Amino acid sequence: MRYFVVRSWFFAMLLWPRWVSAQAPSAAGKPQPDVLILSDDERLVGHLVGSDGASVIFKSDLLGNQTIDWSKIKQLETQGQYAVLPKEVELRPHENTSTIPQGRVTVADQKITVTPEGGAAPQTVSVPDTGRVLQEDLFLKQVSPPPIPFYKDWTGTVTGGISILQGTQESQNFTGAVSLVRAIPIETEFPPRNRTTFDFSGSQGHLTEPGTPSIRTNILHADLERDQYFTNSPVYAFGALAFDHNYSQGLTLAQNYGGGIGWTIIRTPDQTLDIKGSAEYIRQQFRVSEADHNLIGSNFSQAYLRKFKGGVSFTEQFTMIPAWNVLRAWMGTADAAINFPVYKSVTFTLSVLDTFLDDPPPGFRKNSFQATTGLTYSLK
């Protein structure tokens, strides 16, 4: 028994320094919380997210994200590093930021004191003269953006639907869509630099009935667009191409190539609104070759996205394409979709699409209307 106790004591003394050294880094490395005191002396402990000039976003450990007016803040002390931007200062890539205060932030008496690392003298900025307060990593990402591979930072949706009927009539209808967006920067509080969009949608249907010819539908669309924003401006130049096939209107293939100017009127986390116009070359090929066209036209379009509480979203787009060399050959599209959350990244989608051709081949209608439902998976 004595031998067992002595041996246990010996191994405990041998391993104790290693155990202490292994535990010390995790304790020392644990970040300390920021502390915010309101004017009524209520104390919040958590993490400063940032400020947009009029108010502060503070993530409380107990209450989550809180938006608080500067006038209601009595004291604030952060442990992390921040950049304090004066009013009317816009961040631009590769801009000289030596005059922007960076460091730990302390707030008292409506004054922000920034203490840099390395022992440099603190700088003080009054709250009324402050534009934004940004976390240091986000600040550096905007002024010194790292090269981003083209395959990264894509977001969007993938939608699929199917309808099958077995009876006197037999029908199968399959629908699918892919919509991808790559916007740089991702954060909507910063001026946009560029945006790339890709869309593909397709619908394939087949209806058979004894003693009657089978009926087939086939509608395909694909487009690609690149937007390049002017510096610190919601206006952008863009180039685009699109391809369409619509069996219901006798359209074998339509090719659109063009470029123009766009304007992002609204750009917030909850909604965006764009309008744009372009000059285009259009090649239309129909099942009846006599109806083919080579067109010079324009494209005027509007696109809107709105996100609601609970994960519900609504999108809508309208496009009109007049042809200046063959006036009767103008065309247009209108589509809308609403998404309801089902489970995590999966939503239920209801969408409608109306396509108009003013000069289809004889025997085909000018309008093609399609309503579809399906499940949509959102890409993060």
GROMACS .gro file of C-alpha atoms in nm, residues 23-378:
model
  356
   23GLN     CA    1  -0.384   2.449  -1.931
   24ALA     CA    2  -0.224   2.792  -1.913
   25PRO     CA    3  -0.240   2.885  -2.283
   26SER     CA    4  -0.614   2.811  -2.312
   27ALA     CA    5  -0.689   3.027  -2.008
   28ALA     CA    6  -0.462   3.306  -2.123
   29GLY     CA    7  -0.586   3.282  -2.480
   30LYS     CA    8  -0.954   3.322  -2.389
   31PRO     CA    9  -1.065   3.666  -2.515
   32GLN     CA   10  -1.194   3.905  -2.252
   33PRO     CA   11  -1.542   4.050  -2.311
   34ASP     CA   12  -1.619   4.411  -2.400
   35VAL     CA   13  -1.820   4.610  -2.149
   36LEU     CA   14  -2.085   4.869  -2.235
   37ILE     CA   15  -2.262   5.084  -1.973
   38LEU     CA   16  -2.582   5.266  -2.069
   39SER     CA   17  -2.687   5.608  -1.945
   40ASP     CA   18  -2.916   5.442  -1.685
   41ASP     CA   19  -2.614   5.243  -1.558
   42GLU     CA   20  -2.736   4.915  -1.712
   43ARG     CA   21  -2.432   4.703  -1.790
   44LEU     CA   22  -2.393   4.485  -2.101
   45VAL     CA   23  -2.115   4.233  -2.141
   46GLY     CA   24  -2.031   4.090  -2.481
   47HIS     CA   25  -1.869   4.209  -2.802
   48LEU     CA   26  -1.874   4.533  -3.002
   49VAL     CA   27  -1.979   4.450  -3.357
   50GLY     CA   28  -1.942   4.803  -3.497
   51SER     CA   29  -2.111   5.135  -3.558
   52ASP     CA   30  -2.271   5.299  -3.860
   53GLY     CA   31  -2.233   5.652  -3.722
   54ALA     CA   32  -2.576   5.703  -3.566
   55SER     CA   33  -2.585   5.391  -3.351
   56VAL     CA   34  -2.377   5.106  -3.213
   57ILE     CA   35  -2.432   4.734  -3.267
   58PHE     CA   36  -2.332   4.542  -2.954
   59LYS     CA   37  -2.366   4.164  -2.923
   60SER     CA   38  -2.463   4.094  -2.563
   61ASP     CA   39  -2.387   3.752  -2.419
   62LEU     CA   40  -2.742   3.735  -2.283
   63LEU     CA   41  -2.953   3.945  -2.523
   64GLY     CA   42  -2.785   3.894  -2.860
   65ASN     CA   43  -2.734   4.183  -3.106
   66GLN     CA   44  -2.850   4.517  -2.968
   67THR     CA   45  -2.869   4.843  -3.167
   68ILE     CA   46  -2.807   5.137  -2.934
   69ASP     CA   47  -2.795   5.510  -3.006
   70TRP     CA   48  -2.464   5.677  -2.922
   71SER     CA   49  -2.651   5.923  -2.696
   72LYS     CA   50  -2.756   5.636  -2.466
   73ILE     CA   51  -2.400   5.510  -2.412
   74LYS     CA   52  -2.227   5.622  -2.096
   75GLN     CA   53  -1.912   5.413  -2.122
   76LEU     CA   54  -1.767   5.150  -2.352
   77GLU     CA   55  -1.442   4.959  -2.331
   78THR     CA   56  -1.326   4.705  -2.590
   79GLN     CA   57  -1.054   4.443  -2.577
   80GLY     CA   58  -1.024   4.393  -2.955
   81GLN     CA   59  -0.881   4.619  -3.224
   82TYR     CA   60  -1.102   4.860  -3.420
   83ALA     CA   61  -1.078   5.135  -3.679
   84VAL     CA   62  -1.266   5.462  -3.622
   85LEU     CA   63  -1.356   5.636  -3.949
   86PRO     CA   64  -1.445   6.007  -3.946
   87LYS     CA   65  -1.761   6.118  -4.120
   88GLU     CA   66  -1.764   6.142  -4.501
   89VAL     CA   67  -1.467   5.903  -4.528
   90GLU     CA   68  -1.531   5.618  -4.773
   91LEU     CA   69  -1.309   5.312  -4.776
   92ARG     CA   70  -1.137   5.241  -5.105
   93PRO     CA   71  -0.908   4.951  -5.190
   94HIS     CA   72  -0.536   5.026  -5.137
   95GLU     CA   73  -0.612   5.364  -4.982
   96ASN     CA   74  -0.365   5.529  -4.742
   97THR     CA   75  -0.512   5.467  -4.396
   98SER     CA   76  -0.233   5.614  -4.180
   99THR     CA   77  -0.461   5.897  -4.061
  100ILE     CA   78  -0.743   5.665  -3.950
  101PRO     CA   79  -0.727   5.584  -3.575
  102GLN     CA   80  -0.683   5.212  -3.511
  103GLY     CA   81  -0.660   5.023  -3.183
  104ARG     CA   82  -0.855   4.950  -2.865
  105VAL     CA   83  -1.161   5.169  -2.816
  106THR     CA   84  -1.276   5.344  -2.500
  107VAL     CA   85  -1.584   5.568  -2.491
  108ALA     CA   86  -1.670   5.823  -2.223
  109ASP     CA   87  -1.842   6.164  -2.227
  110GLN     CA   88  -1.935   6.117  -2.596
  111LYS     CA   89  -1.567   6.092  -2.693
  112ILE     CA   90  -1.395   5.792  -2.848
  113THR     CA   91  -1.037   5.727  -2.741
  114VAL     CA   92  -0.839   5.492  -2.965
  115THR     CA   93  -0.524   5.338  -2.817
  116PRO     CA   94  -0.297   5.185  -3.085
  117GLU     CA   95  -0.082   4.880  -3.029
  118GLY     CA   96   0.290   4.931  -2.974
  119GLY     CA   97   0.266   5.221  -2.729
  120ALA     CA   98   0.175   5.499  -2.976
  121ALA     CA   99  -0.010   5.801  -2.842
  122PRO     CA  100  -0.389   5.760  -2.812
  123GLN     CA  101  -0.618   5.956  -3.046
  124THR     CA  102  -0.953   6.106  -2.951
  125VAL     CA  103  -1.253   6.153  -3.182
  126SER     CA  104  -1.585   6.303  -3.077
  127VAL     CA  105  -1.892   6.088  -3.136
  128PRO     CA  106  -2.066   6.351  -3.358
  129ASP     CA  107  -1.760   6.349  -3.588
  130THR     CA  108  -1.752   5.969  -3.616
  131GLY     CA  109  -1.874   5.790  -3.926
  132ARG     CA  110  -1.812   5.420  -3.871
  133VAL     CA  111  -1.641   5.193  -3.620
  134LEU     CA  112  -1.519   4.870  -3.780
  135GLN     CA  113  -1.351   4.559  -3.649
  136GLU     CA  114  -0.987   4.559  -3.755
  137ASP     CA  115  -1.005   4.242  -3.969
  138LEU     CA  116  -1.306   4.376  -4.160
  139PHE     CA  117  -1.136   4.714  -4.201
  140LEU     CA  118  -0.817   4.559  -4.341
  141LYS     CA  119  -1.018   4.337  -4.574
  142GLN     CA  120  -1.173   4.645  -4.734
  143VAL     CA  121  -0.859   4.857  -4.772
  144SER     CA  122  -0.631   4.565  -4.867
  145PRO     CA  123  -0.863   4.312  -5.030
  146PRO     CA  124  -0.687   3.979  -5.083
  147PRO     CA  125  -0.715   3.818  -5.426
  148ILE     CA  126  -1.027   3.600  -5.430
  149PRO     CA  127  -1.036   3.294  -5.659
  150PHE     CA  128  -1.321   3.314  -5.907
  151TYR     CA  129  -1.482   2.997  -5.775
  152LYS     CA  130  -1.526   3.143  -5.422
  153ASP     CA  131  -1.790   3.370  -5.262
  154TRP     CA  132  -2.076   3.249  -5.480
  155THR     CA  133  -2.425   3.250  -5.331
  156GLY     CA  134  -2.756   3.156  -5.485
  157THR     CA  135  -3.025   2.892  -5.515
  158VAL     CA  136  -3.093   2.557  -5.682
  159THR     CA  137  -3.458   2.470  -5.751
  160GLY     CA  138  -3.620   2.147  -5.869
  161GLY     CA  139  -3.979   2.030  -5.926
  162ILE     CA  140  -4.162   1.734  -6.081
  163SER     CA  141  -4.523   1.653  -6.172
  164ILE     CA  142  -4.637   1.308  -6.291
  165LEU     CA  143  -4.988   1.204  -6.396
  166GLN     CA  144  -5.089   0.844  -6.480
  167GLY     CA  145  -5.444   0.780  -6.608
  168THR     CA  146  -5.632   0.813  -6.934
  169GLN     CA  147  -5.383   1.088  -7.000
  170GLU     CA  148  -5.022   1.050  -6.903
  171SER     CA  149  -4.804   1.352  -6.840
  172GLN     CA  150  -4.464   1.427  -6.695
  173ASN     CA  151  -4.331   1.772  -6.625
  174PHE     CA  152  -3.986   1.853  -6.488
  175THR     CA  153  -3.860   2.197  -6.389
  176GLY     CA  154  -3.525   2.315  -6.259
  177ALA     CA  155  -3.334   2.636  -6.206
  178VAL     CA  156  -2.993   2.755  -6.088
  179SER     CA  157  -2.931   3.117  -5.987
  180LEU     CA  158  -2.582   3.224  -5.875
  181VAL     CA  159  -2.446   3.560  -5.761
  182ARG     CA  160  -2.093   3.666  -5.672
  183ALA     CA  161  -2.093   4.020  -5.528
  184ILE     CA  162  -1.768   4.185  -5.409
  185PRO     CA  163  -1.765   4.291  -5.133
  186ILE     CA  164  -2.024   4.066  -4.972
  187GLU     CA  165  -2.096   4.318  -4.694
  188THR     CA  166  -2.372   4.556  -4.808
  189GLU     CA  167  -2.253   4.840  -4.583
  190PHE     CA  168  -1.955   4.897  -4.815
  191PRO     CA  169  -1.966   5.040  -5.167
  192PRO     CA  170  -1.994   4.758  -5.424
  193ARG     CA  171  -1.702   4.691  -5.659
  194ASN     CA  172  -1.823   4.420  -5.895
  195ARG     CA  173  -2.090   4.155  -5.936
  196THR     CA  174  -2.124   3.843  -6.150
  197THR     CA  175  -2.456   3.664  -6.204
  198PHE     CA  176  -2.546   3.338  -6.375
  199ASP     CA  177  -2.896   3.201  -6.427
  200PHE     CA  178  -3.028   2.883  -6.583
  201SER     CA  179  -3.387   2.759  -6.589
  202GLY     CA  180  -3.557   2.479  -6.776
  203SER     CA  181  -3.895   2.315  -6.809
  204GLN     CA  182  -3.960   1.989  -6.992
  205GLY     CA  183  -4.312   1.846  -7.030
  206HIS     CA  184  -4.482   1.566  -7.222
  207LEU     CA  185  -4.857   1.488  -7.246
  208THR     CA  186  -4.999   1.179  -7.422
  209GLU     CA  187  -5.358   1.062  -7.471
  210PRO     CA  188  -5.486   0.761  -7.670
  211GLY     CA  189  -5.587   0.855  -8.024
  212THR     CA  190  -5.436   1.207  -8.017
  213PRO     CA  191  -5.091   1.342  -8.100
  214SER     CA  192  -4.863   1.389  -7.802
  215ILE     CA  193  -4.799   1.740  -7.678
  216ARG     CA  194  -4.451   1.853  -7.578
  217THR     CA  195  -4.325   2.162  -7.400
  218ASN     CA  196  -3.963   2.266  -7.371
  219ILE     CA  197  -3.850   2.604  -7.237
  220LEU     CA  198  -3.484   2.680  -7.161
  221HIS     CA  199  -3.307   3.001  -7.057
  222ALA     CA  200  -2.948   3.084  -6.961
  223ASP     CA  201  -2.776   3.417  -6.902
  224LEU     CA  202  -2.446   3.552  -6.773
  225GLU     CA  203  -2.370   3.910  -6.667
  226ARG     CA  204  -2.071   4.096  -6.528
  227ASP     CA  205  -2.117   4.431  -6.351
  228GLN     CA  206  -1.829   4.667  -6.274
  229TYR     CA  207  -1.920   4.954  -6.041
  230PHE     CA  208  -1.772   5.299  -6.071
  231THR     CA  209  -1.571   5.404  -5.763
  232ASN     CA  210  -1.797   5.468  -5.461
  233SER     CA  211  -2.100   5.483  -5.688
  234PRO     CA  212  -2.421   5.278  -5.724
  235VAL     CA  213  -2.383   5.308  -6.104
  236TYR     CA  214  -2.209   5.033  -6.300
  237ALA     CA  215  -2.116   4.927  -6.651
  238PHE     CA  216  -2.201   4.574  -6.754
  239GLY     CA  217  -2.172   4.317  -7.028
  240ALA     CA  218  -2.423   4.036  -7.073
  241LEU     CA  219  -2.524   3.744  -7.290
  242ALA     CA  220  -2.837   3.529  -7.290
  243PHE     CA  221  -2.973   3.222  -7.470
  244ASP     CA  222  -3.337   3.114  -7.499
  245HIS     CA  223  -3.526   2.819  -7.642
  246ASN     CA  224  -3.907   2.801  -7.635
  247TYR     CA  225  -4.075   2.513  -7.816
  248SER     CA  226  -4.420   2.656  -7.735
  249GLN     CA  227  -4.350   2.969  -7.941
  250GLY     CA  228  -4.157   2.799  -8.219
  251LEU     CA  229  -3.830   2.956  -8.103
  252THR     CA  230  -3.536   2.724  -8.166
  253LEU     CA  231  -3.269   2.958  -8.031
  254ALA     CA  232  -3.240   3.326  -7.943
  255GLN     CA  233  -2.895   3.472  -7.877
  256ASN     CA  234  -2.853   3.810  -7.707
  257TYR     CA  235  -2.517   3.991  -7.672
  258GLY     CA  236  -2.493   4.339  -7.527
  259GLY     CA  237  -2.368   4.586  -7.271
  260GLY     CA  238  -2.478   4.905  -7.103
  261ILE     CA  239  -2.525   5.099  -6.781
  262GLY     CA  240  -2.705   4.997  -6.461
  263TRP     CA  241  -2.800   5.165  -6.134
  264THR     CA  242  -2.843   4.993  -5.797
  265ILE     CA  243  -3.108   5.215  -5.641
  266ILE     CA  244  -3.145   5.011  -5.321
  267ARG     CA  245  -2.880   4.787  -5.166
  268THR     CA  246  -2.942   4.669  -4.809
  269PRO     CA  247  -2.930   4.328  -4.637
  270ASP     CA  248  -3.310   4.304  -4.678
  271GLN     CA  249  -3.370   4.433  -5.029
  272THR     CA  250  -3.209   4.534  -5.359
  273LEU     CA  251  -3.347   4.720  -5.659
  274ASP     CA  252  -3.167   4.756  -5.993
  275ILE     CA  253  -3.258   4.922  -6.320
  276LYS     CA  254  -3.047   4.906  -6.635
  277GLY     CA  255  -3.041   4.963  -7.007
  278SER     CA  256  -2.819   4.829  -7.283
  279ALA     CA  257  -2.763   4.807  -7.657
  280GLU     CA  258  -2.783   4.452  -7.797
  281TYR     CA  259  -2.737   4.232  -8.099
  282ILE     CA  260  -3.004   3.960  -8.116
  283ARG     CA  261  -3.012   3.654  -8.337
  284GLN     CA  262  -3.350   3.471  -8.349
  285GLN     CA  263  -3.387   3.129  -8.510
  286PHE     CA  264  -3.734   2.973  -8.540
  287ARG     CA  265  -3.868   2.634  -8.647
  288VAL     CA  266  -3.989   2.816  -8.956
  289SER     CA  267  -3.667   2.959  -9.101
  290GLU     CA  268  -3.850   3.238  -9.290
  291ALA     CA  269  -3.923   3.400  -8.951
  292ASP     CA  270  -3.554   3.425  -8.848
  293HIS     CA  271  -3.423   3.770  -8.752
  294ASN     CA  272  -3.095   3.952  -8.699
  295LEU     CA  273  -3.184   4.241  -8.474
  296ILE     CA  274  -3.025   4.554  -8.329
  297GLY     CA  275  -3.213   4.651  -8.019
  298SER     CA  276  -3.205   4.763  -7.657
  299ASN     CA  277  -3.272   4.595  -7.327
  300PHE     CA  278  -3.451   4.785  -7.050
  301SER     CA  279  -3.497   4.589  -6.730
  302GLN     CA  280  -3.574   4.614  -6.361
  303ALA     CA  281  -3.503   4.358  -6.087
  304TYR     CA  282  -3.616   4.358  -5.723
  305LEU     CA  283  -3.541   4.134  -5.423
  306ARG     CA  284  -3.711   4.159  -5.083
  307LYS     CA  285  -3.642   3.949  -4.774
  308PHE     CA  286  -3.900   3.927  -4.497
  309LYS     CA  287  -3.892   3.801  -4.141
  310GLY     CA  288  -3.907   3.428  -4.096
  311GLY     CA  289  -3.701   3.351  -4.405
  312VAL     CA  290  -3.967   3.446  -4.663
  313SER     CA  291  -3.830   3.616  -4.977
  314PHE     CA  292  -3.978   3.763  -5.294
  315THR     CA  293  -3.808   3.830  -5.629
  316GLU     CA  294  -3.944   4.003  -5.937
  317GLN     CA  295  -3.800   4.105  -6.274
  318PHE     CA  296  -3.934   4.277  -6.584
  319THR     CA  297  -3.754   4.310  -6.919
  320MET     CA  298  -3.853   4.482  -7.243
  321ILE     CA  299  -3.642   4.445  -7.559
  322PRO     CA  300  -3.741   4.669  -7.853
  323ALA     CA  301  -3.580   4.595  -8.191
  324TRP     CA  302  -3.494   4.913  -8.378
  325ASN     CA  303  -3.435   4.765  -8.724
  326VAL     CA  304  -3.749   4.541  -8.721
  327LEU     CA  305  -4.003   4.719  -8.502
  328ARG     CA  306  -4.258   4.435  -8.505
  329ALA     CA  307  -4.001   4.193  -8.356
  330TRP     CA  308  -3.991   4.338  -8.004
  331MET     CA  309  -4.011   4.103  -7.707
  332GLY     CA  310  -4.041   4.104  -7.329
  333THR     CA  311  -4.042   3.888  -7.016
  334ALA     CA  312  -4.183   3.916  -6.666
  335ASP     CA  313  -4.122   3.675  -6.381
  336ALA     CA  314  -4.178   3.660  -6.006
  337ALA     CA  315  -4.113   3.406  -5.731
  338ILE     CA  316  -4.187   3.374  -5.362
  339ASN     CA  317  -4.001   3.141  -5.126
  340PHE     CA  318  -4.127   2.997  -4.795
  341PRO     CA  319  -3.885   2.827  -4.553
  342VAL     CA  320  -3.928   2.453  -4.505
  343TYR     CA  321  -3.619   2.325  -4.324
  344LYS     CA  322  -3.285   2.497  -4.273
  345SER     CA  323  -3.162   2.595  -4.623
  346VAL     CA  324  -3.461   2.438  -4.804
  347THR     CA  325  -3.759   2.650  -4.910
  348PHE     CA  326  -4.082   2.594  -5.101
  349THR     CA  327  -4.092   2.806  -5.419
  350LEU     CA  328  -4.386   2.930  -5.624
  351SER     CA  329  -4.286   3.110  -5.944
  352VAL     CA  330  -4.446   3.245  -6.262
  353LEU     CA  331  -4.290   3.338  -6.596
  354ASP     CA  332  -4.451   3.520  -6.889
  355THR     CA  333  -4.266   3.547  -7.221
  356PHE     CA  334  -4.387   3.765  -7.509
  357LEU     CA  335  -4.278   3.761  -7.875
  358ASP     CA  336  -4.457   4.011  -8.098
  359ASP     CA  337  -4.359   3.836  -8.422
  360PRO     CA  338  -4.367   3.454  -8.377
  361PRO     CA  339  -4.404   3.218  -8.677
  362PRO     CA  340  -4.756   3.156  -8.811
  363GLY     CA  341  -4.952   2.914  -8.594
  364PHE     CA  342  -4.780   3.008  -8.266
  365ARG     CA  343  -4.916   3.235  -7.994
  366LYS     CA  344  -4.734   3.549  -7.889
  367ASN     CA  345  -4.756   3.472  -7.517
  368SER     CA  346  -4.610   3.181  -7.322
  369PHE     CA  347  -4.711   3.163  -6.952
  370GLN     CA  348  -4.565   2.919  -6.703
  371ALA     CA  349  -4.635   2.864  -6.331
  372THR     CA  350  -4.416   2.621  -6.138
  373THR     CA  351  -4.368   2.496  -5.783
  374GLY     CA  352  -4.075   2.314  -5.631
  375LEU     CA  353  -3.818   2.295  -5.357
  376THR     CA  354  -3.524   2.537  -5.347
  377TYR     CA  355  -3.187   2.488  -5.176
  378SER     CA  356  -3.001   2.806  -5.082
   0.00000   0.00000   0.00000
